[in-house]
Amino acid sequence: MSLAHGRPYLAIPGPSVMPDAVLQAMHRASPNIYEGELPTMVDGLIPDLKRVARTDGHVAIYIANGHGTWEAALSNIVMPGESVLVCATGRFGHGWAEMARAMGIEVDLLEFGKQAPVDPEALKARLLEDKGQKIKAVLTVHVDTSSSIRSDIAECRRALEEAGHPALLAVDCIASLGCDRFEMDLWGADLMITASQKGLMVPPGLGFVFFNDRAAAVRAKMPRVSRYWDWSERAAPEMFYQYFGGTAPTHHLYGLRAALDLIHAEGMEAVWARHAVLARAIWAAAETWGEDGPLRLNVADPAHRSHAVTALRLGAPHGARLRAWTAEQAGVTLGIGLGMSEEGDPKGEGFFRFGHMGHVNAHMILGLLGTVEAGLAALAVPHGAGGVSAAARVIAEG
Ligand SMILES: *Cc1c(COP(=O)(O)O)cnc(C)c1O
């Protein structure tokens, strides 16, 4: 027998749950891409997007996933043969570094492992070693989705200032935007990338590069930028088609309009607060289960944990078995362990992740946690009693 029939919950860290309002907004005939409602609607999207990123800077939109924004961002600020410094706190930092290398960019890698955030002192020390100030940009990941580590971006900016280094600070907020607090201008990020399918609650397919005037000045000095990735016209179009370098991603844009309406109706502070409480509920359950069994949160210090995604270690093969059980028996799909291989577990099957980004509320999280608790019991994995009750207390206190 299976208890999975009913509305499923895809609790992976992207693509995230799509609100009905987003789905309904996308369910329409093709709009005219030359004039009328669509161009007007997109003009109105831009300021609302910047309000989510907390910036008065610029934004370029691409028909691309997150990987596309890695390449788009680099294309506008670094030439082949020039250097970047990558701060890695998990798989996605390494992914951005690989993208840079593939573009012929010199990569200096600052490795922080899979359980610690960027250490600003280490960043400052590395920048001070760069006597000729050859490093053109520091690439950081706000929340690395594989490890669920959250780094302090304002502290990264302070490291650059204290080192007196002119490199641009570029931040990957693909997992965190619209979930974990992020203040692009206040924290001093020069460039920020994100994608549609996580906190923005829209299907994969839209990529966003936000940049300030400092980054625009670097772009202006580039001898050549690949035509498709060039952000100049996209961020300041004279004709509607220039926003997208061709045909607009029509239906995604209607979905995005609906998603931004939801976000701003709730309010950025309230969105962040909701994600914070739900994350604390998850941590309370996981810590309780771990009191009498093998389950562990990947990130020990709550101050460095994301509010959008949580990586957990159960030990192989339990992680993979638990994922199979929750999907088949309860309609809840958990995220795989990504880039978390360890000795005796080359595929990282001992790890799994919860995505709790975007359109997620208290009853979904309590359902997720109740399902995991049932799965631990069904699979006879030892665990401390009362995890769901601990989560319910966090939610009761709000
Ligand atoms: C999801 C994600 C990516 C990759 O995005 P794709 O859309 O899968 O290409 C990159 N960085 C982070 C932090 C992510 O969460």
Coordinates of C-alpha atoms and ligand atoms in Angstrom, one line a residue, residues 13 65-68 70 92 141 143-145 172-175 195 197-198, ligand 1:
P13 CA 16.2 22.8 -3.4
N65 CA 19.3 28.7 -15.9
G66 CA 21.7 29.4 -13.0
H67 CA 24.7 28.1 -14.9
G68 CA 23.9 30.6 -17.7
W70 CA 27.6 32.3 -14.0
F92 CA 28.4 25.4 -6.3
V141 CA 28.2 31.9 -3.0
V143 CA 24.1 30.0 0.2
D144 CA 25.8 27.0 -1.2
T145 CA 22.9 24.7 -1.9
D172 CA 25.7 33.8 -6.3
C173 CA 22.2 34.2 -4.7
I174 CA 20.5 31.5 -6.8
A175 CA 19.5 29.5 -3.7
A195 CA 17.6 32.3 -11.3
Q197 CA 13.2 28.4 -10.0
K198 CA 14.1 28.8 -6.4
Ligands
LIG1 C1 20.7 25.9 -8.2 C2 22.0 26.6 -8.0 C3 22.8 26.8 -9.1 C4 22.6 26.3 -10.5 O1 21.5 26.7 -11.1 P1 20.9 25.9 -12.4 O2 19.7 26.6 -12.6 O3 20.7 24.5 -11.9 O4 21.9 26.0 -13.4 C5 24.0 27.6 -8.9 N1 24.3 28.1 -7.7 C6 23.4 27.9 -6.6 C7 23.8 28.5 -5.3 C8 22.3 27.2 -6.8 O5 21.4 27.0 -5.7

